[in-house]
mmCIF file with all atom_site columns, C-alpha atoms in Angstrom:
data_model
loop_
_atom_site.group_PDB
_atom_site.id
_atom_site.type_symbol
_atom_site.label_atom_id
_atom_site.label_alt_id
_atom_site.label_comp_id
_atom_site.label_asym_id
_atom_site.label_entity_id
_atom_site.label_seq_id
_atom_site.pdbx_PDB_ins_code
_atom_site.Cartn_x
_atom_site.Cartn_y
_atom_site.Cartn_z
_atom_site.occupancy
_atom_site.B_iso_or_equiv
_atom_site.pdbx_formal_charge
_atom_site.auth_seq_id
_atom_site.auth_comp_id
_atom_site.auth_asym_id
_atom_site.auth_atom_id
_atom_site.pdbx_PDB_model_num
ATOM 1   C CA . ASN A 1 1   ? -21.006 -49.160 -62.977 1.00 67.00 ? 1   ASN A CA 1
ATOM 2   C CA . ALA A 1 2   ? -22.505 -52.812 -61.647 1.00 79.00 ? 2   ALA A CA 1
ATOM 3   C CA . GLY A 1 3   ? -23.492 -52.010 -57.737 1.00 94.00 ? 3   GLY A CA 1
ATOM 4   C CA . VAL A 1 4   ? -24.853 -55.345 -56.716 1.00 96.00 ? 4   VAL A CA 1
ATOM 5   C CA . THR A 1 5   ? -24.979 -57.989 -58.755 1.00 96.00 ? 5   THR A CA 1
ATOM 6   C CA . GLN A 1 6   ? -27.017 -61.199 -57.739 1.00 97.00 ? 6   GLN A CA 1
ATOM 7   C CA . THR A 1 7   ? -27.109 -64.595 -59.953 1.00 96.00 ? 7   THR A CA 1
ATOM 8   C CA . PRO A 1 8   ? -28.853 -66.584 -61.068 1.00 97.00 ? 8   PRO A CA 1
ATOM 9   C CA . LYS A 1 9   ? -32.030 -64.324 -61.504 1.00 95.00 ? 9   LYS A CA 1
ATOM 10  C CA . PHE A 1 10  ? -34.536 -67.581 -61.332 1.00 96.00 ? 10  PHE A CA 1
ATOM 11  C CA . ARG A 1 11  ? -34.237 -71.025 -60.324 1.00 97.00 ? 11  ARG A CA 1
ATOM 12  C CA . ILE A 1 12  ? -36.333 -74.161 -59.630 1.00 97.00 ? 12  ILE A CA 1
ATOM 13  C CA . LEU A 1 13  ? -35.118 -76.721 -57.078 1.00 97.00 ? 13  LEU A CA 1
ATOM 14  C CA . LYS A 1 14  ? -36.199 -79.992 -56.352 1.00 97.00 ? 14  LYS A CA 1
ATOM 15  C CA . ILE A 1 15  ? -36.612 -80.663 -52.520 1.00 97.00 ? 15  ILE A CA 1
ATOM 16  C CA . GLY A 1 16  ? -33.427 -81.722 -50.773 1.00 97.00 ? 16  GLY A CA 1
ATOM 17  C CA . GLN A 1 17  ? -31.092 -80.236 -53.400 1.00 97.00 ? 17  GLN A CA 1
ATOM 18  C CA . SER A 1 18  ? -28.792 -77.785 -52.483 1.00 96.00 ? 18  SER A CA 1
ATOM 19  C CA . MET A 1 19  ? -27.697 -74.469 -54.253 1.00 97.00 ? 19  MET A CA 1
ATOM 20  C CA . THR A 1 20  ? -25.656 -71.250 -53.881 1.00 98.00 ? 20  THR A CA 1
ATOM 21  C CA . LEU A 1 21  ? -26.966 -67.701 -54.625 1.00 98.00 ? 21  LEU A CA 1
ATOM 22  C CA . GLN A 1 22  ? -24.141 -65.394 -55.454 1.00 98.00 ? 22  GLN A CA 1
ATOM 23  C CA . CYS A 1 23  ? -23.828 -61.960 -54.779 1.00 98.00 ? 23  CYS A CA 1
ATOM 24  C CA . THR A 1 24  ? -21.098 -59.374 -55.675 1.00 98.00 ? 24  THR A CA 1
ATOM 25  C CA . GLN A 1 25  ? -20.655 -55.641 -55.125 1.00 97.00 ? 25  GLN A CA 1
ATOM 26  C CA . ASP A 1 26  ? -17.911 -53.394 -56.588 1.00 96.00 ? 26  ASP A CA 1
ATOM 27  C CA . MET A 1 27  ? -18.588 -50.374 -54.372 1.00 96.00 ? 27  MET A CA 1
ATOM 28  C CA . ASN A 1 28  ? -16.165 -51.293 -51.600 1.00 95.00 ? 28  ASN A CA 1
ATOM 29  C CA . HIS A 1 29  ? -18.882 -51.832 -49.062 1.00 96.00 ? 29  HIS A CA 1
ATOM 30  C CA . ASN A 1 30  ? -18.231 -53.325 -45.589 1.00 95.00 ? 30  ASN A CA 1
ATOM 31  C CA . TYR A 1 31  ? -21.413 -54.242 -44.870 1.00 96.00 ? 31  TYR A CA 1
ATOM 32  C CA . MET A 1 32  ? -23.899 -56.962 -46.736 1.00 97.00 ? 32  MET A CA 1
ATOM 33  C CA . TYR A 1 33  ? -27.185 -58.641 -46.403 1.00 97.00 ? 33  TYR A CA 1
ATOM 34  C CA . TRP A 1 34  ? -29.303 -61.278 -47.417 1.00 98.00 ? 34  TRP A CA 1
ATOM 35  C CA . TYR A 1 35  ? -32.942 -60.752 -47.265 1.00 97.00 ? 35  TYR A CA 1
ATOM 36  C CA . ARG A 1 36  ? -35.892 -62.869 -48.427 1.00 97.00 ? 36  ARG A CA 1
ATOM 37  C CA . GLN A 1 37  ? -39.091 -61.417 -49.444 1.00 96.00 ? 37  GLN A CA 1
ATOM 38  C CA . ASP A 1 38  ? -42.355 -63.244 -49.093 1.00 93.00 ? 38  ASP A CA 1
ATOM 39  C CA . PRO A 1 39  ? -45.846 -61.276 -49.994 1.00 85.00 ? 39  PRO A CA 1
ATOM 40  C CA . GLY A 1 40  ? -47.133 -59.287 -47.423 1.00 83.00 ? 40  GLY A CA 1
ATOM 41  C CA . MET A 1 41  ? -44.004 -60.110 -44.943 1.00 87.00 ? 41  MET A CA 1
ATOM 42  C CA . GLY A 1 42  ? -41.663 -57.463 -46.174 1.00 90.00 ? 42  GLY A CA 1
ATOM 43  C CA . LEU A 1 43  ? -37.995 -58.058 -46.318 1.00 94.00 ? 43  LEU A CA 1
ATOM 44  C CA . LYS A 1 44  ? -36.712 -60.535 -43.463 1.00 95.00 ? 44  LYS A CA 1
ATOM 45  C CA . LEU A 1 45  ? -32.839 -60.569 -43.053 1.00 95.00 ? 45  LEU A CA 1
ATOM 46  C CA . ILE A 1 46  ? -31.289 -63.800 -43.307 1.00 97.00 ? 46  ILE A CA 1
ATOM 47  C CA . TYR A 1 47  ? -27.593 -63.096 -42.677 1.00 97.00 ? 47  TYR A CA 1
ATOM 48  C CA . TYR A 1 48  ? -25.445 -59.918 -42.646 1.00 96.00 ? 48  TYR A CA 1
ATOM 49  C CA . SER A 1 49  ? -21.559 -59.198 -42.539 1.00 96.00 ? 49  SER A CA 1
ATOM 50  C CA . VAL A 1 50  ? -19.772 -56.016 -41.457 1.00 95.00 ? 50  VAL A CA 1
ATOM 51  C CA . GLY A 1 51  ? -16.636 -57.060 -43.195 1.00 95.00 ? 51  GLY A CA 1
ATOM 52  C CA . ALA A 1 52  ? -14.567 -59.937 -44.787 1.00 96.00 ? 52  ALA A CA 1
ATOM 53  C CA . GLY A 1 53  ? -14.457 -62.891 -42.238 1.00 96.00 ? 53  GLY A CA 1
ATOM 54  C CA . ILE A 1 54  ? -17.057 -61.738 -40.086 1.00 96.00 ? 54  ILE A CA 1
ATOM 55  C CA . THR A 1 55  ? -20.885 -62.797 -40.436 1.00 97.00 ? 55  THR A CA 1
ATOM 56  C CA . ASP A 1 56  ? -23.844 -62.996 -38.239 1.00 96.00 ? 56  ASP A CA 1
ATOM 57  C CA . LYS A 1 57  ? -27.360 -64.094 -37.969 1.00 96.00 ? 57  LYS A CA 1
ATOM 58  C CA . GLY A 1 58  ? -30.352 -62.392 -38.964 1.00 94.00 ? 58  GLY A CA 1
ATOM 59  C CA . GLU A 1 59  ? -33.843 -62.739 -38.028 1.00 92.00 ? 59  GLU A CA 1
ATOM 60  C CA . VAL A 1 60  ? -34.585 -65.887 -40.183 1.00 96.00 ? 60  VAL A CA 1
ATOM 61  C CA . PRO A 1 61  ? -31.111 -67.721 -40.614 1.00 97.00 ? 61  PRO A CA 1
ATOM 62  C CA . ASN A 1 62  ? -32.216 -71.414 -40.466 1.00 96.00 ? 62  ASN A CA 1
ATOM 63  C CA . GLY A 1 63  ? -31.608 -73.641 -43.263 1.00 96.00 ? 63  GLY A CA 1
ATOM 64  C CA . TYR A 1 64  ? -29.158 -70.994 -44.831 1.00 98.00 ? 64  TYR A CA 1
ATOM 65  C CA . ASN A 1 65  ? -25.438 -70.615 -44.581 1.00 97.00 ? 65  ASN A CA 1
ATOM 66  C CA . VAL A 1 66  ? -23.075 -67.624 -45.585 1.00 98.00 ? 66  VAL A CA 1
ATOM 67  C CA . SER A 1 67  ? -19.175 -67.005 -45.873 1.00 96.00 ? 67  SER A CA 1
ATOM 68  C CA . ARG A 1 68  ? -17.618 -63.678 -46.694 1.00 97.00 ? 68  ARG A CA 1
ATOM 69  C CA . SER A 1 69  ? -14.104 -64.331 -47.481 1.00 97.00 ? 69  SER A CA 1
ATOM 70  C CA . THR A 1 70  ? -13.535 -61.248 -49.670 1.00 97.00 ? 70  THR A CA 1
ATOM 71  C CA . THR A 1 71  ? -15.192 -57.662 -49.447 1.00 97.00 ? 71  THR A CA 1
ATOM 72  C CA . GLU A 1 72  ? -16.768 -58.230 -52.596 1.00 97.00 ? 72  GLU A CA 1
ATOM 73  C CA . ASP A 1 73  ? -18.580 -61.577 -52.233 1.00 98.00 ? 73  ASP A CA 1
ATOM 74  C CA . PHE A 1 74  ? -21.281 -62.794 -49.804 1.00 98.00 ? 74  PHE A CA 1
ATOM 75  C CA . PRO A 1 75  ? -22.681 -66.054 -51.175 1.00 98.00 ? 75  PRO A CA 1
ATOM 76  C CA . LEU A 1 76  ? -25.847 -67.799 -49.778 1.00 98.00 ? 76  LEU A CA 1
ATOM 77  C CA . ARG A 1 77  ? -25.813 -71.598 -49.302 1.00 98.00 ? 77  ARG A CA 1
ATOM 78  C CA . LEU A 1 78  ? -29.071 -73.324 -49.197 1.00 96.00 ? 78  LEU A CA 1
ATOM 79  C CA . GLU A 1 79  ? -28.220 -77.128 -47.890 1.00 90.00 ? 79  GLU A CA 1
ATOM 80  C CA . LEU A 1 80  ? -31.438 -78.961 -48.158 1.00 94.00 ? 80  LEU A CA 1
ATOM 81  C CA . ALA A 1 81  ? -34.140 -76.959 -50.151 1.00 96.00 ? 81  ALA A CA 1
ATOM 82  C CA . ALA A 1 82  ? -37.485 -76.949 -48.516 1.00 97.00 ? 82  ALA A CA 1
ATOM 83  C CA . PRO A 1 83  ? -40.653 -75.599 -49.938 1.00 96.00 ? 83  PRO A CA 1
ATOM 84  C CA . SER A 1 84  ? -40.729 -73.041 -47.331 1.00 96.00 ? 84  SER A CA 1
ATOM 85  C CA . GLN A 1 85  ? -37.610 -71.572 -48.911 1.00 97.00 ? 85  GLN A CA 1
ATOM 86  C CA . THR A 1 86  ? -39.666 -70.678 -52.176 1.00 97.00 ? 86  THR A CA 1
ATOM 87  C CA . SER A 1 87  ? -39.096 -66.599 -52.144 1.00 97.00 ? 87  SER A CA 1
ATOM 88  C CA . VAL A 1 88  ? -37.332 -63.732 -53.623 1.00 96.00 ? 88  VAL A CA 1
ATOM 89  C CA . TYR A 1 89  ? -33.978 -63.521 -52.116 1.00 97.00 ? 89  TYR A CA 1
ATOM 90  C CA . PHE A 1 90  ? -32.250 -59.942 -52.276 1.00 97.00 ? 90  PHE A CA 1
ATOM 91  C CA . CYS A 1 91  ? -28.635 -59.278 -51.499 1.00 97.00 ? 91  CYS A CA 1
ATOM 92  C CA . ALA A 1 92  ? -27.580 -55.423 -50.503 1.00 96.00 ? 92  ALA A CA 1
ATOM 93  C CA . SER A 1 93  ? -24.419 -53.766 -49.427 1.00 96.00 ? 93  SER A CA 1
ATOM 94  C CA . SER A 1 94  ? -23.855 -50.410 -47.592 1.00 95.00 ? 94  SER A CA 1
ATOM 95  C CA . TYR A 1 95  ? -21.014 -48.685 -45.949 1.00 91.00 ? 95  TYR A CA 1
ATOM 96  C CA . SER A 1 96  ? -21.732 -49.066 -42.291 1.00 84.00 ? 96  SER A CA 1
ATOM 97  C CA . GLY A 1 97  ? -25.157 -47.596 -41.566 1.00 78.00 ? 97  GLY A CA 1
ATOM 98  C CA . ASP A 1 98  ? -25.661 -45.622 -44.482 1.00 86.00 ? 98  ASP A CA 1
ATOM 99  C CA . GLU A 1 99  ? -28.064 -46.236 -47.602 1.00 90.00 ? 99  GLU A CA 1
ATOM 100 C CA . ALA A 1 100 ? -28.436 -50.147 -48.702 1.00 93.00 ? 100 ALA A CA 1
ATOM 101 C CA . PHE A 1 101 ? -27.920 -50.755 -52.312 1.00 94.00 ? 101 PHE A CA 1
ATOM 102 C CA . PHE A 1 102 ? -29.663 -53.653 -53.560 1.00 94.00 ? 102 PHE A CA 1
ATOM 103 C CA . GLY A 1 103 ? -29.441 -56.294 -56.260 1.00 94.00 ? 103 GLY A CA 1
ATOM 104 C CA . GLN A 1 104 ? -32.471 -57.271 -58.562 1.00 93.00 ? 104 GLN A CA 1
ATOM 105 C CA . GLY A 1 105 ? -33.164 -60.304 -56.719 1.00 94.00 ? 105 GLY A CA 1
ATOM 106 C CA . THR A 1 106 ? -33.165 -64.172 -57.268 1.00 96.00 ? 106 THR A CA 1
ATOM 107 C CA . ARG A 1 107 ? -36.536 -66.007 -57.398 1.00 96.00 ? 107 ARG A CA 1
ATOM 108 C CA . LEU A 1 108 ? -36.173 -69.216 -56.029 1.00 97.00 ? 108 LEU A CA 1
ATOM 109 C CA . THR A 1 109 ? -38.936 -71.895 -56.369 1.00 97.00 ? 109 THR A CA 1
ATOM 110 C CA . VAL A 1 110 ? -38.754 -75.430 -54.390 1.00 97.00 ? 110 VAL A CA 1
ATOM 111 C CA . VAL A 1 111 ? -40.731 -77.869 -55.736 1.00 96.00 ? 111 VAL A CA 1
ATOM 112 C CA . ALA B 2 1   ? -37.800 -56.524 -29.121 1.00 71.00 ? 1   ALA B CA 1
ATOM 113 C CA . GLN B 2 2   ? -36.395 -54.587 -32.072 1.00 80.00 ? 2   GLN B CA 1
ATOM 114 C CA . SER B 2 3   ? -39.282 -53.863 -34.759 1.00 89.00 ? 3   SER B CA 1
ATOM 115 C CA . VAL B 2 4   ? -40.438 -51.822 -37.488 1.00 94.00 ? 4   VAL B CA 1
ATOM 116 C CA . THR B 2 5   ? -44.283 -51.398 -37.879 1.00 96.00 ? 5   THR B CA 1
ATOM 117 C CA . GLN B 2 6   ? -46.173 -50.126 -41.132 1.00 97.00 ? 6   GLN B CA 1
ATOM 118 C CA . PRO B 2 7   ? -49.500 -50.318 -39.938 1.00 96.00 ? 7   PRO B CA 1
ATOM 119 C CA . ASP B 2 8   ? -51.401 -50.096 -43.216 1.00 95.00 ? 8   ASP B CA 1
ATOM 120 C CA . ILE B 2 9   ? -50.642 -52.732 -45.862 1.00 94.00 ? 9   ILE B CA 1
ATOM 121 C CA . HIS B 2 10  ? -52.783 -51.153 -48.445 1.00 96.00 ? 10  HIS B CA 1
ATOM 122 C CA . ILE B 2 11  ? -53.704 -47.348 -49.274 1.00 97.00 ? 11  ILE B CA 1
ATOM 123 C CA . THR B 2 12  ? -55.414 -46.181 -52.072 1.00 97.00 ? 12  THR B CA 1
ATOM 124 C CA . VAL B 2 13  ? -55.690 -42.433 -52.579 1.00 97.00 ? 13  VAL B CA 1
ATOM 125 C CA . SER B 2 14  ? -56.688 -40.437 -55.915 1.00 97.00 ? 14  SER B CA 1
ATOM 126 C CA . GLU B 2 15  ? -53.988 -38.801 -58.225 1.00 97.00 ? 15  GLU B CA 1
ATOM 127 C CA . GLY B 2 16  ? -53.486 -35.254 -56.947 1.00 97.00 ? 16  GLY B CA 1
ATOM 128 C CA . ALA B 2 17  ? -54.346 -36.008 -53.368 1.00 98.00 ? 17  ALA B CA 1
ATOM 129 C CA . SER B 2 18  ? -51.856 -36.137 -50.400 1.00 97.00 ? 18  SER B CA 1
ATOM 130 C CA . LEU B 2 19  ? -50.453 -39.194 -48.824 1.00 97.00 ? 19  LEU B CA 1
ATOM 131 C CA . GLU B 2 20  ? -49.054 -40.252 -45.502 1.00 98.00 ? 20  GLU B CA 1
ATOM 132 C CA . LEU B 2 21  ? -47.735 -43.449 -45.139 1.00 98.00 ? 21  LEU B CA 1
ATOM 133 C CA . ARG B 2 22  ? -47.027 -44.473 -41.462 1.00 98.00 ? 22  ARG B CA 1
ATOM 134 C CA . CYS B 2 23  ? -44.162 -46.291 -39.650 1.00 98.00 ? 23  CYS B CA 1
ATOM 135 C CA . ASN B 2 24  ? -43.222 -46.641 -36.089 1.00 96.00 ? 24  ASN B CA 1
ATOM 136 C CA . TYR B 2 25  ? -40.039 -48.447 -34.657 1.00 94.00 ? 25  TYR B CA 1
ATOM 137 C CA . SER B 2 26  ? -39.220 -49.956 -31.574 1.00 91.00 ? 26  SER B CA 1
ATOM 138 C CA . TYR B 2 27  ? -35.654 -49.864 -30.589 1.00 86.00 ? 27  TYR B CA 1
ATOM 139 C CA . GLY B 2 28  ? -33.762 -48.722 -27.433 1.00 78.00 ? 28  GLY B CA 1
ATOM 140 C CA . ALA B 2 29  ? -31.845 -45.695 -29.188 1.00 80.00 ? 29  ALA B CA 1
ATOM 141 C CA . THR B 2 30  ? -32.147 -43.491 -32.044 1.00 78.00 ? 30  THR B CA 1
ATOM 142 C CA . PRO B 2 31  ? -32.010 -45.662 -35.142 1.00 85.00 ? 31  PRO B CA 1
ATOM 143 C CA . TYR B 2 32  ? -30.727 -44.370 -38.854 1.00 93.00 ? 32  TYR B CA 1
ATOM 144 C CA . LEU B 2 33  ? -33.980 -44.313 -40.697 1.00 95.00 ? 33  LEU B CA 1
ATOM 145 C CA . PHE B 2 34  ? -34.934 -44.888 -44.495 1.00 96.00 ? 34  PHE B CA 1
ATOM 146 C CA . TRP B 2 35  ? -37.906 -45.107 -46.854 1.00 98.00 ? 35  TRP B CA 1
ATOM 147 C CA . TYR B 2 36  ? -37.661 -47.465 -50.007 1.00 97.00 ? 36  TYR B CA 1
ATOM 148 C CA . VAL B 2 37  ? -39.780 -47.662 -52.794 1.00 97.00 ? 37  VAL B CA 1
ATOM 149 C CA . GLN B 2 38  ? -39.922 -50.721 -54.802 1.00 95.00 ? 38  GLN B CA 1
ATOM 150 C CA . SER B 2 39  ? -42.197 -51.215 -58.207 1.00 91.00 ? 39  SER B CA 1
ATOM 151 C CA . PRO B 2 40  ? -43.109 -54.689 -59.286 1.00 85.00 ? 40  PRO B CA 1
ATOM 152 C CA . GLY B 2 41  ? -40.462 -57.199 -59.898 1.00 82.00 ? 41  GLY B CA 1
ATOM 153 C CA . GLN B 2 42  ? -37.629 -54.455 -59.179 1.00 84.00 ? 42  GLN B CA 1
ATOM 154 C CA . GLY B 2 43  ? -35.341 -54.111 -56.457 1.00 86.00 ? 43  GLY B CA 1
ATOM 155 C CA . LEU B 2 44  ? -35.635 -51.513 -53.793 1.00 92.00 ? 44  LEU B CA 1
ATOM 156 C CA . GLN B 2 45  ? -34.553 -47.847 -54.199 1.00 93.00 ? 45  GLN B CA 1
ATOM 157 C CA . LEU B 2 46  ? -34.022 -45.348 -51.634 1.00 95.00 ? 46  LEU B CA 1
ATOM 158 C CA . LEU B 2 47  ? -36.049 -42.376 -51.367 1.00 97.00 ? 47  LEU B CA 1
ATOM 159 C CA . LEU B 2 48  ? -34.846 -40.468 -48.320 1.00 97.00 ? 48  LEU B CA 1
ATOM 160 C CA . LYS B 2 49  ? -32.887 -41.066 -45.262 1.00 95.00 ? 49  LYS B CA 1
ATOM 161 C CA . TYR B 2 50  ? -32.590 -39.565 -41.699 1.00 95.00 ? 50  TYR B CA 1
ATOM 162 C CA . PHE B 2 51  ? -29.368 -39.790 -39.280 1.00 92.00 ? 51  PHE B CA 1
ATOM 163 C CA . SER B 2 52  ? -29.576 -36.624 -37.225 1.00 89.00 ? 52  SER B CA 1
ATOM 164 C CA . GLY B 2 53  ? -30.452 -33.103 -37.405 1.00 90.00 ? 53  GLY B CA 1
ATOM 165 C CA . ASP B 2 54  ? -33.350 -31.369 -38.962 1.00 92.00 ? 54  ASP B CA 1
ATOM 166 C CA . THR B 2 55  ? -36.429 -33.826 -38.293 1.00 93.00 ? 55  THR B CA 1
ATOM 167 C CA . LEU B 2 56  ? -38.084 -32.774 -41.819 1.00 97.00 ? 56  LEU B CA 1
ATOM 168 C CA . VAL B 2 57  ? -35.888 -34.586 -44.708 1.00 97.00 ? 57  VAL B CA 1
ATOM 169 C CA . GLN B 2 58  ? -36.380 -34.180 -48.188 1.00 97.00 ? 58  GLN B CA 1
ATOM 170 C CA . GLY B 2 59  ? -36.216 -36.805 -50.835 1.00 97.00 ? 59  GLY B CA 1
ATOM 171 C CA . ILE B 2 60  ? -36.347 -37.794 -54.380 1.00 96.00 ? 60  ILE B CA 1
ATOM 172 C CA . LYS B 2 61  ? -39.460 -37.622 -56.297 1.00 94.00 ? 61  LYS B CA 1
ATOM 173 C CA . GLY B 2 62  ? -41.119 -35.107 -54.026 1.00 96.00 ? 62  GLY B CA 1
ATOM 174 C CA . PHE B 2 63  ? -41.477 -37.373 -50.729 1.00 98.00 ? 63  PHE B CA 1
ATOM 175 C CA . GLU B 2 64  ? -40.646 -36.295 -47.506 1.00 98.00 ? 64  GLU B CA 1
ATOM 176 C CA . ALA B 2 65  ? -40.841 -37.675 -44.070 1.00 98.00 ? 65  ALA B CA 1
ATOM 177 C CA . GLU B 2 66  ? -40.317 -36.247 -40.570 1.00 97.00 ? 66  GLU B CA 1
ATOM 178 C CA . PHE B 2 67  ? -38.775 -38.235 -37.609 1.00 96.00 ? 67  PHE B CA 1
ATOM 179 C CA . LYS B 2 68  ? -40.868 -37.633 -34.274 1.00 95.00 ? 68  LYS B CA 1
ATOM 180 C CA . ARG B 2 69  ? -38.652 -39.127 -31.450 1.00 92.00 ? 69  ARG B CA 1
ATOM 181 C CA . SER B 2 70  ? -41.325 -38.549 -28.774 1.00 92.00 ? 70  SER B CA 1
ATOM 182 C CA . GLN B 2 71  ? -43.739 -41.182 -31.119 1.00 94.00 ? 71  GLN B CA 1
ATOM 183 C CA . SER B 2 72  ? -40.823 -43.290 -32.461 1.00 94.00 ? 72  SER B CA 1
ATOM 184 C CA . SER B 2 73  ? -42.114 -42.334 -35.794 1.00 96.00 ? 73  SER B CA 1
ATOM 185 C CA . PHE B 2 74  ? -41.064 -41.686 -39.409 1.00 97.00 ? 74  PHE B CA 1
ATOM 186 C CA . ASN B 2 75  ? -43.625 -41.133 -41.612 1.00 98.00 ? 75  ASN B CA 1
ATOM 187 C CA . LEU B 2 76  ? -43.742 -40.319 -45.441 1.00 98.00 ? 76  LEU B CA 1
ATOM 188 C CA . ARG B 2 77  ? -45.847 -37.765 -46.959 1.00 98.00 ? 77  ARG B CA 1
ATOM 189 C CA . LYS B 2 78  ? -46.182 -36.346 -50.298 1.00 98.00 ? 78  LYS B CA 1
ATOM 190 C CA . PRO B 2 79  ? -48.642 -33.373 -51.346 1.00 97.00 ? 79  PRO B CA 1
ATOM 191 C CA . SER B 2 80  ? -49.670 -34.922 -54.475 1.00 97.00 ? 80  SER B CA 1
ATOM 192 C CA . VAL B 2 81  ? -49.412 -38.127 -55.586 1.00 97.00 ? 81  VAL B CA 1
ATOM 193 C CA . HIS B 2 82  ? -48.819 -39.007 -59.281 1.00 96.00 ? 82  HIS B CA 1
ATOM 194 C CA . TRP B 2 83  ? -50.099 -42.386 -60.977 1.00 95.00 ? 83  TRP B CA 1
ATOM 195 C CA . SER B 2 84  ? -46.325 -43.272 -61.350 1.00 95.00 ? 84  SER B CA 1
ATOM 196 C CA . ASP B 2 85  ? -45.969 -43.639 -57.369 1.00 96.00 ? 85  ASP B CA 1
ATOM 197 C CA . ALA B 2 86  ? -48.259 -46.710 -57.201 1.00 96.00 ? 86  ALA B CA 1
ATOM 198 C CA . ALA B 2 87  ? -45.580 -49.163 -55.888 1.00 97.00 ? 87  ALA B CA 1
ATOM 199 C CA . GLU B 2 88  ? -44.790 -50.696 -52.371 1.00 97.00 ? 88  GLU B CA 1
ATOM 200 C CA . TYR B 2 89  ? -43.098 -48.510 -50.028 1.00 98.00 ? 89  TYR B CA 1
ATOM 201 C CA . PHE B 2 90  ? -41.170 -49.674 -47.105 1.00 97.00 ? 90  PHE B CA 1
ATOM 202 C CA . CYS B 2 91  ? -39.691 -48.067 -43.739 1.00 97.00 ? 91  CYS B CA 1
ATOM 203 C CA . ALA B 2 92  ? -36.409 -49.672 -42.681 1.00 95.00 ? 92  ALA B CA 1
ATOM 204 C CA . VAL B 2 93  ? -33.975 -48.819 -39.713 1.00 93.00 ? 93  VAL B CA 1
ATOM 205 C CA . PHE B 2 94  ? -30.377 -49.468 -39.026 1.00 92.00 ? 94  PHE B CA 1
ATOM 206 C CA . MET B 2 95  ? -29.774 -50.494 -35.391 1.00 86.00 ? 95  MET B CA 1
ATOM 207 C CA . ASN B 2 96  ? -26.393 -48.879 -34.503 1.00 81.00 ? 96  ASN B CA 1
ATOM 208 C CA . ARG B 2 97  ? -25.617 -51.224 -31.710 1.00 80.00 ? 97  ARG B CA 1
ATOM 209 C CA . ASP B 2 98  ? -26.373 -54.463 -33.884 1.00 82.00 ? 98  ASP B CA 1
ATOM 210 C CA . ASP B 2 99  ? -24.961 -53.250 -37.136 1.00 86.00 ? 99  ASP B CA 1
ATOM 211 C CA . LYS B 2 100 ? -28.330 -54.687 -39.092 1.00 89.00 ? 100 LYS B CA 1
ATOM 212 C CA . ILE B 2 101 ? -31.146 -53.104 -40.945 1.00 92.00 ? 101 ILE B CA 1
ATOM 213 C CA . ILE B 2 102 ? -34.624 -54.121 -40.421 1.00 92.00 ? 102 ILE B CA 1
ATOM 214 C CA . PHE B 2 103 ? -37.763 -53.441 -42.468 1.00 94.00 ? 103 PHE B CA 1
ATOM 215 C CA . GLY B 2 104 ? -41.047 -52.839 -41.946 1.00 95.00 ? 104 GLY B CA 1
ATOM 216 C CA . LYS B 2 105 ? -43.751 -55.313 -43.986 1.00 94.00 ? 105 LYS B CA 1
ATOM 217 C CA . GLY B 2 106 ? -44.434 -52.733 -46.461 1.00 96.00 ? 106 GLY B CA 1
ATOM 218 C CA . THR B 2 107 ? -47.449 -50.578 -47.617 1.00 97.00 ? 107 THR B CA 1
ATOM 219 C CA . ARG B 2 108 ? -48.786 -50.641 -51.126 1.00 96.00 ? 108 ARG B CA 1
ATOM 220 C CA . LEU B 2 109 ? -49.939 -47.765 -52.513 1.00 97.00 ? 109 LEU B CA 1
ATOM 221 C CA . HIS B 2 110 ? -52.680 -47.656 -55.177 1.00 97.00 ? 110 HIS B CA 1
ATOM 222 C CA . ILE B 2 111 ? -53.361 -44.777 -57.084 1.00 96.00 ? 111 ILE B CA 1
ATOM 223 C CA . LEU B 2 112 ? -57.173 -44.126 -58.534 1.00 95.00 ? 112 LEU B CA 1
ATOM 224 C CA . PRO B 2 113 ? -57.196 -41.976 -61.819 1.00 90.00 ? 113 PRO B CA 1
#
């Protein structure tokens, strides 16, 4: 029973590089979310999706992009990495407004 | 603006003592309410949730929370804490009209032996 799977677990990027954080869920959830977690700041919503083909901005979308071509996958794209994007990123999924299930996180460092 | 406030960044209690973690929200309607716990280096685990009905809800690990509409609060309580409860606790709300979940900044719980 995999739940929400995020890859990679760790990554170091150089300033200006790009990368995609992968997220997939096998629970047939319609809602998916991306958060970033910084010390003392809680979780900030980056983007979310209520179904395949539908995405919307959260609290801190600048510097990120997402797509939702299937129910299962919700990748997060960083185009021009900046030190301010050093963070721990969590993907989550839920059925409508119910409990969100979280992945184990991706720790990203931009140097 | 929509927001979730956890006024206590750190709380320290002795093992066996009671615990209350505070959470207030700002939203134009009654949201769905959640408490999550995060151990170091881990993802988040749901403790309990409130959608409607009885305003006192029971969760896992002996936790409970009470929804007070008049105070826009959803405080988490436990009668007697254990050393294993040391973690970070997050209050979250699902904003029904906007389809998004917003989190508070978290409260880190420390347990004294």
